[in-house]
């Protein structure tokens, strides 16, 4: 497995200049691979002994981590005559009954994800030099430039700025070719041109979970699939209410139970959950427990008495929201308000029966009201490892980006 190294190249096929920038980094994640996370459409993709359902987040040396998902930043393309290699190592163990092909690897632009159709864009996948490596390549000898890898036309009309290029690999969407064995797994991605030169590479490790967890993921099933991330609003406006904006949306899965095969097919969503802002909590005279003080922007609460309202003192606290660098005083984040009441999470099956049958889960919608301060807001939404133990720490989480102009 080649190690990441400093490169000085012009990646013409993706319109990407990596001039003089090192792709070396930490042992846990370096180069063009930012991190490996659980698939946003699977309730148990990283559990020890279970099936590997993953998202591989990429990055650029000049746009690392979250910043790579800014739609103004282009992703990657497939170089002319070249290929992209994706290798799963460490505890990722091959399920020999599943071939390494398009059924188990998919290219995605952005997060929440916009799938890049292999039929539309003309890319293929086949096994590489070993049993754990995919080779993703273009049908055309000209490759596929990043600027041509765009969301479907209906989405393109809705997004103020379109994501372009490859930004995520979705592993295990159709079939799952690996299981999670041991303590951790590793993923390496290499971009190679038609002359066999390494244009960029990176590796990330991920620890497998000792037990299943409840899941919170970004989602764009609603609002005709448009991008819900990196939206822009003005001071005083409310994301999700102001014309031209949509709320931040999440996929929620309850904690899976059962055998490895059973948790892989687990689809139960967390219905009746929502976000209570720090302002709402203070107005009710509720003081956030010390164990949850990191949730300075609010709490994620599950309506347990079925009255359609949220009360942190009576209902179940299942997670919370951390405001990020700007602090909680710069904005208010809470469940989307409709007709004066919070819209609590709804099962996907009730919103989209076809998707509900395939993926399950529940959708939670959240609005964000900007204050008077301009800048970049990054609220992180997290679920507790164990909602019955406020000291259990965070399980899964996701950070949205909102720009206030």
Coordinates of C-alpha atoms in Angstrom, one line a residue:
X1 CA 0.0 0.0 0.0
X2 CA 1.8 3.2 -1.1
X3 CA 2.3 5.8 1.6
X4 CA 1.2 9.4 1.0
X5 CA 3.9 11.7 -0.1
X6 CA 4.5 15.3 -1.2
X7 CA 3.6 15.9 -4.8
X8 CA 3.8 18.9 -7.2
X9 CA 1.4 18.4 -10.0
X10 CA -1.3 19.9 -12.2
X11 CA -4.3 17.6 -12.2
X12 CA -5.7 18.7 -15.6
X13 CA -8.5 16.2 -15.8
X14 CA -10.0 17.5 -12.6
X15 CA -9.0 21.1 -13.0
X16 CA -7.1 20.8 -9.7
X17 CA -3.8 22.4 -8.9
X18 CA -1.8 20.9 -6.0
X19 CA 1.3 23.0 -6.5
X20 CA 3.9 22.4 -3.9
X21 CA 1.5 21.2 -1.2
X22 CA 2.3 18.1 0.8
X23 CA -0.3 15.4 1.1
X24 CA 1.4 14.0 4.2
X25 CA -0.4 14.2 7.5
X26 CA -1.2 12.3 10.7
X27 CA -1.2 8.5 11.0
X28 CA -4.9 8.5 11.5
X29 CA -5.8 10.4 8.3
X30 CA -3.6 12.0 5.7
X31 CA -3.4 13.2 2.1
X32 CA -6.6 13.3 0.1
X33 CA -8.6 11.1 2.5
X34 CA -10.1 13.2 5.3
X35 CA -12.0 10.4 7.3
X36 CA -14.1 7.3 7.1
X37 CA -17.6 7.4 8.6
X38 CA -20.7 5.2 8.8
X39 CA -22.9 5.2 5.7
X40 CA -25.7 7.8 6.1
X41 CA -28.1 5.2 4.9
X42 CA -27.2 2.3 7.2
X43 CA -27.8 1.9 10.9
X44 CA -24.7 -0.2 11.8
X45 CA -21.9 0.1 9.2
X46 CA -19.0 0.3 11.6
X47 CA -19.9 -2.3 14.3
X48 CA -17.2 -4.9 15.1
X49 CA -18.1 -8.2 13.4
X50 CA -20.8 -6.5 11.3
X51 CA -20.9 -5.4 7.7
X52 CA -18.9 -2.4 6.4
X53 CA -21.3 0.3 5.1
X54 CA -19.1 3.4 4.7
X55 CA -18.6 6.9 3.4
X56 CA -15.0 7.9 2.5
X57 CA -14.7 11.6 2.8
X58 CA -12.0 13.1 0.5
X59 CA -10.2 16.5 0.8
X60 CA -7.7 18.7 -0.9
X61 CA -4.5 20.1 0.5
X62 CA -5.9 23.6 0.1
X63 CA -9.4 22.6 1.3
X64 CA -9.2 20.1 4.2
X65 CA -12.0 18.5 6.1
X66 CA -15.3 20.3 6.1
X67 CA -14.0 23.1 3.8
X68 CA -13.7 20.6 0.9
X69 CA -17.5 20.4 0.9
X70 CA -17.9 24.1 0.1
X71 CA -19.7 23.9 -3.3
X72 CA -17.3 26.6 -4.6
X73 CA -14.4 24.1 -4.2
X74 CA -14.2 21.5 -7.0
X75 CA -13.8 17.8 -6.2
X76 CA -11.8 15.2 -8.2
X77 CA -12.3 13.8 -11.6
X78 CA -10.9 10.6 -13.3
X79 CA -7.8 11.4 -15.3
X80 CA -7.6 10.7 -19.0
X81 CA -6.5 7.1 -19.4
X82 CA -6.0 6.8 -15.6
X83 CA -7.9 5.5 -12.7
X84 CA -8.7 5.9 -9.0
X85 CA -7.9 3.1 -6.6
X86 CA -9.7 2.5 -3.4
X87 CA -8.1 -0.1 -1.1
X88 CA -9.7 -1.3 2.2
X89 CA -7.2 -2.8 4.7
X90 CA -6.6 -3.6 8.3
X91 CA -9.7 -5.2 9.8
X92 CA -11.8 -4.7 6.7
X93 CA -12.2 -8.3 5.6
X94 CA -13.4 -9.3 2.2
X95 CA -16.7 -11.0 1.7
X96 CA -15.7 -13.2 -1.1
X97 CA -19.3 -13.7 -2.2
X98 CA -19.7 -10.1 -3.3
X99 CA -17.7 -8.9 -6.4
X100 CA -15.8 -5.6 -6.3
X101 CA -17.9 -3.6 -8.8
X102 CA -20.4 -0.8 -9.1
X103 CA -22.9 -2.5 -6.9
X104 CA -20.6 -1.9 -3.9
X105 CA -18.8 1.4 -4.7
X106 CA -20.4 4.6 -5.8
X107 CA -19.1 8.1 -6.5
X108 CA -20.8 11.0 -4.7
X109 CA -20.5 14.8 -4.9
X110 CA -21.1 16.7 -1.6
X111 CA -22.7 15.9 1.7
X112 CA -25.6 15.4 2.1
X113 CA -24.8 13.4 -0.9
X114 CA -25.6 13.8 -4.5
X115 CA -25.0 10.4 -6.2
X116 CA -23.1 10.5 -9.4
X117 CA -24.7 8.0 -11.8
X118 CA -22.3 5.6 -13.3
X119 CA -24.6 5.2 -16.3
X120 CA -24.9 8.9 -16.9
X121 CA -21.2 9.8 -16.4
X122 CA -19.7 6.6 -17.8
X123 CA -17.5 5.2 -15.1
X124 CA -16.9 1.5 -14.2
X125 CA -15.4 -0.4 -11.3
X126 CA -13.4 -3.6 -11.2
X127 CA -11.1 -5.5 -8.9
X128 CA -7.5 -4.2 -8.6
X129 CA -4.2 -5.9 -7.9
X130 CA -5.4 -7.6 -4.8
X131 CA -8.7 -8.8 -3.3
X132 CA -9.3 -5.6 -1.3
X133 CA -8.8 -3.0 -4.0
X134 CA -11.3 -1.4 -6.4
X135 CA -10.3 0.3 -9.6
X136 CA -12.7 3.1 -10.7
X137 CA -12.1 4.2 -14.3
X138 CA -13.9 6.0 -17.1
X139 CA -15.3 4.4 -20.2
X140 CA -13.9 7.2 -22.3
X141 CA -10.2 7.5 -22.9
X142 CA -10.6 11.2 -22.1
X143 CA -11.5 10.5 -18.5
X144 CA -14.1 12.5 -16.6
X145 CA -13.2 16.1 -15.6
X146 CA -14.5 17.2 -12.3
X147 CA -16.5 20.0 -13.8
X148 CA -18.6 17.5 -15.7
X149 CA -19.4 15.5 -12.5
X150 CA -22.5 17.4 -11.5
X151 CA -25.8 16.6 -9.6
X152 CA -28.8 15.6 -11.7
X153 CA -30.4 18.4 -13.7
X154 CA -33.4 18.8 -11.4
X155 CA -31.1 19.4 -8.4
X156 CA -28.8 21.7 -10.4
X157 CA -31.7 24.0 -11.0
X158 CA -32.4 24.3 -7.2
X159 CA -28.9 24.7 -5.8
X160 CA -27.6 28.2 -5.8
X161 CA -24.1 26.8 -6.2
X162 CA -23.6 23.2 -7.4
X163 CA -21.1 20.8 -6.0
X164 CA -18.8 19.5 -8.7
X165 CA -16.5 16.5 -8.9
X166 CA -16.0 13.5 -6.7
X167 CA -15.9 14.3 -3.0
X168 CA -17.1 11.0 -1.3
X169 CA -17.0 7.3 -2.0
X170 CA -20.1 5.5 -0.8
X171 CA -19.2 1.9 -0.1
X172 CA -21.9 -0.7 0.3
X173 CA -25.0 1.1 -1.0
X174 CA -26.2 -1.8 -3.1
X175 CA -24.1 -4.7 -1.9
X176 CA -21.6 -4.9 1.0
X177 CA -18.2 -6.4 0.1
X178 CA -16.5 -6.2 3.4
X179 CA -17.0 -7.0 7.1
X180 CA -15.5 -5.3 10.2
X181 CA -13.1 -7.6 12.0
X182 CA -10.7 -6.7 14.8
X183 CA -10.2 -3.3 16.2
X184 CA -10.0 -0.9 13.2
X185 CA -9.8 -0.7 9.5
X186 CA -8.0 1.5 7.0
X187 CA -8.9 3.0 3.6
X188 CA -6.4 4.3 1.0
X189 CA -7.3 6.2 -2.1
X190 CA -4.9 6.8 -5.0
X191 CA -5.4 8.9 -8.2
X192 CA -3.2 7.7 -11.0
X193 CA -2.9 9.2 -14.5
X194 CA -2.6 7.5 -17.9
X195 CA 1.2 7.3 -17.6
X196 CA 1.0 5.6 -14.2
X197 CA 2.0 8.6 -12.2
X198 CA 0.6 9.1 -8.7
X199 CA -1.3 12.4 -8.7
X200 CA -2.6 12.2 -5.2
X201 CA -3.1 9.7 -2.4
X202 CA -4.2 9.4 1.2
X203 CA -5.1 7.0 4.0
X204 CA -7.5 7.1 6.9
X205 CA -8.1 4.7 9.8
X206 CA -11.4 4.2 11.6
X207 CA -12.0 2.4 14.9
X208 CA -14.8 -0.2 14.9
X209 CA -17.5 0.1 17.5
X210 CA -17.8 -2.4 20.3
X211 CA -21.6 -2.1 20.1
X212 CA -24.2 -0.5 17.9
X213 CA -25.1 3.1 18.3
X214 CA -28.0 5.3 17.5
X215 CA -27.2 7.3 14.3
X216 CA -27.5 10.9 13.1
X217 CA -26.6 11.6 9.5
X218 CA -27.0 14.4 7.0
X219 CA -29.9 13.8 4.6
X220 CA -31.4 15.4 1.5
X221 CA -34.4 13.2 0.8
X222 CA -36.7 16.2 1.1
X223 CA -36.9 19.4 -0.9
X224 CA -36.4 17.6 -4.2
X225 CA -32.8 16.6 -3.3
X226 CA -31.2 20.0 -3.2
X227 CA -28.1 20.6 -1.1
X228 CA -29.0 21.4 2.5
X229 CA -25.4 22.2 3.5
X230 CA -23.3 25.4 3.0
X231 CA -26.4 27.6 2.6
X232 CA -26.1 31.3 2.8
X233 CA -28.4 33.7 4.7
X234 CA -28.3 37.3 5.9
X235 CA -28.1 38.5 9.5
X236 CA -31.5 38.1 11.2
X237 CA -32.8 35.6 8.6
X238 CA -33.9 32.1 9.5
X239 CA -32.5 29.1 7.5
X240 CA -35.4 26.9 6.6
X241 CA -38.0 29.7 6.8
X242 CA -36.4 32.5 4.6
X243 CA -37.4 32.2 0.9
X244 CA -34.8 30.2 -1.1
X245 CA -33.5 28.3 1.9
X246 CA -34.3 24.8 3.3
X247 CA -33.9 23.5 6.9
X248 CA -30.9 21.4 7.9
X249 CA -32.2 17.8 7.7
X250 CA -31.0 14.6 9.4
X251 CA -31.5 10.9 9.1
X252 CA -32.1 9.3 12.6
X253 CA -31.7 5.6 13.3
X254 CA -32.5 4.0 16.6
X255 CA -29.8 1.8 18.3
X256 CA -29.8 -1.5 16.4
X257 CA -30.3 -4.8 18.1
X258 CA -29.6 -8.3 17.0
X259 CA -27.0 -10.4 15.3
X260 CA -24.5 -9.0 12.7
X261 CA -26.9 -9.9 9.9
X262 CA -29.9 -8.4 11.7
X263 CA -28.3 -5.1 12.6
X264 CA -27.2 -4.7 9.0
X265 CA -30.8 -4.7 8.0
X266 CA -32.0 -2.6 10.9
X267 CA -34.2 0.2 9.8
X268 CA -36.0 1.6 12.8
X269 CA -35.9 5.4 12.9
X270 CA -36.2 7.8 15.9
X271 CA -39.6 9.4 15.5
X272 CA -40.8 12.2 17.6
X273 CA -37.4 13.9 18.2
X274 CA -36.5 17.5 17.9
X275 CA -34.1 20.3 19.0
X276 CA -34.8 22.6 21.8
X277 CA -32.5 25.7 21.6
X278 CA -30.5 27.1 24.5
X279 CA -32.9 30.1 24.4
X280 CA -36.0 27.9 24.7
X281 CA -34.5 25.9 27.5
X282 CA -33.6 29.0 29.5
X283 CA -37.0 30.4 28.9
X284 CA -38.5 27.3 30.5
X285 CA -36.2 27.7 33.5
X286 CA -34.3 24.5 32.5
X287 CA -30.6 24.3 33.3
X288 CA -28.5 22.1 31.1
X289 CA -26.8 19.4 33.2
X290 CA -23.1 19.7 33.8
X291 CA -22.5 16.4 31.9
X292 CA -24.1 18.0 28.8
X293 CA -22.5 21.4 29.1
X294 CA -20.8 21.0 25.7
X295 CA -24.3 21.2 24.2
X296 CA -24.3 25.0 24.5
X297 CA -26.7 25.6 21.5
X298 CA -29.4 23.2 22.6
X299 CA -30.5 19.7 23.3
X300 CA -32.0 16.9 21.1
X301 CA -35.0 15.6 22.9
X302 CA -37.4 12.7 22.2
X303 CA -41.1 13.2 22.9
X304 CA -41.8 10.3 25.2
X305 CA -45.4 11.1 26.3
X306 CA -46.7 11.6 22.7
X307 CA -48.1 15.1 23.3
X308 CA -46.2 16.5 20.2
X309 CA -44.3 18.9 22.4
X310 CA -40.8 18.8 23.8
X311 CA -39.9 19.3 27.5
X312 CA -36.3 18.5 28.5
X313 CA -37.4 18.1 32.1
X314 CA -39.9 15.4 31.3
X315 CA -39.0 13.9 27.9
X316 CA -35.8 11.9 27.0
X317 CA -32.6 13.8 26.2
X318 CA -30.9 11.8 23.4
X319 CA -28.2 14.3 22.3
X320 CA -27.4 18.0 21.8
X321 CA -26.0 20.7 19.7
X322 CA -22.6 22.3 20.1
X323 CA -22.4 25.8 18.7
X324 CA -18.8 25.8 17.5
X325 CA -16.2 28.6 17.4
X326 CA -18.7 31.5 17.1
X327 CA -20.5 30.5 20.3
X328 CA -24.2 30.0 21.1
X329 CA -25.0 33.7 21.4
X330 CA -24.6 34.3 17.6
X331 CA -27.6 32.2 16.5
X332 CA -30.5 30.1 17.6
X333 CA -31.0 26.5 16.3
X334 CA -34.3 24.6 17.0
X335 CA -36.8 22.3 15.4
X336 CA -38.5 23.6 12.3
X337 CA -41.6 25.6 13.4
X338 CA -44.8 25.0 11.5
X339 CA -48.1 26.6 12.5
X340 CA -46.5 27.7 15.8
X341 CA -45.4 24.2 16.8
X342 CA -42.2 22.2 16.4
X343 CA -42.1 19.7 13.6
X344 CA -40.7 16.6 15.3
X345 CA -38.9 13.8 13.4
X346 CA -41.0 11.7 11.1
X347 CA -40.4 8.2 9.8
X348 CA -39.1 8.1 6.3
X349 CA -41.8 5.6 5.4
X350 CA -44.4 8.3 6.0
X351 CA -42.6 10.9 3.9
X352 CA -41.3 8.6 1.1
X353 CA -42.7 5.0 1.2
X354 CA -40.2 3.7 -1.4
X355 CA -37.2 5.1 0.5
X356 CA -38.7 4.1 3.8
X357 CA -39.0 0.5 2.6
X358 CA -35.4 0.4 1.4
X359 CA -33.6 2.5 4.0
X360 CA -35.9 3.0 7.0
X361 CA -34.9 5.7 9.5
X362 CA -36.6 9.0 10.4
X363 CA -36.1 12.6 9.2
X364 CA -35.5 15.5 11.6
X365 CA -35.7 19.1 10.3
X366 CA -34.0 22.0 12.0
X367 CA -34.1 25.8 11.4
X368 CA -31.3 28.3 12.3
X369 CA -31.9 31.9 13.0
X370 CA -28.9 34.1 12.5
X371 CA -28.0 36.9 14.8
X372 CA -26.3 40.2 13.9
X373 CA -22.9 38.7 13.5
X374 CA -21.6 37.7 10.0
X375 CA -19.4 34.7 9.4
X376 CA -19.3 31.0 9.3
X377 CA -21.5 29.0 11.6
X378 CA -20.8 25.3 12.3
X379 CA -23.3 23.7 14.7
X380 CA -22.5 20.1 15.5
X381 CA -25.5 17.8 16.2
X382 CA -24.6 14.7 18.3
X383 CA -26.4 11.8 19.8
X384 CA -25.4 10.3 23.2
X385 CA -23.8 6.9 23.3
X386 CA -26.4 5.9 25.8
X387 CA -29.3 8.3 26.4
X388 CA -29.9 6.6 29.8
X389 CA -26.5 7.8 30.9
X390 CA -25.8 11.5 30.5
X391 CA -22.1 10.8 31.1
X392 CA -21.8 8.3 28.3
X393 CA -20.3 10.8 25.8
X394 CA -21.1 11.4 22.2
X395 CA -21.8 8.6 19.8
X396 CA -22.4 9.7 16.2
X397 CA -22.5 13.4 15.1
X398 CA -22.6 15.7 12.1
X399 CA -21.6 19.3 11.5
X400 CA -23.5 21.6 9.1
X401 CA -22.0 24.8 7.7
X402 CA -24.1 28.0 7.3
X403 CA -22.7 31.2 6.0
X404 CA -24.1 34.5 7.4
X405 CA -23.6 37.5 5.1

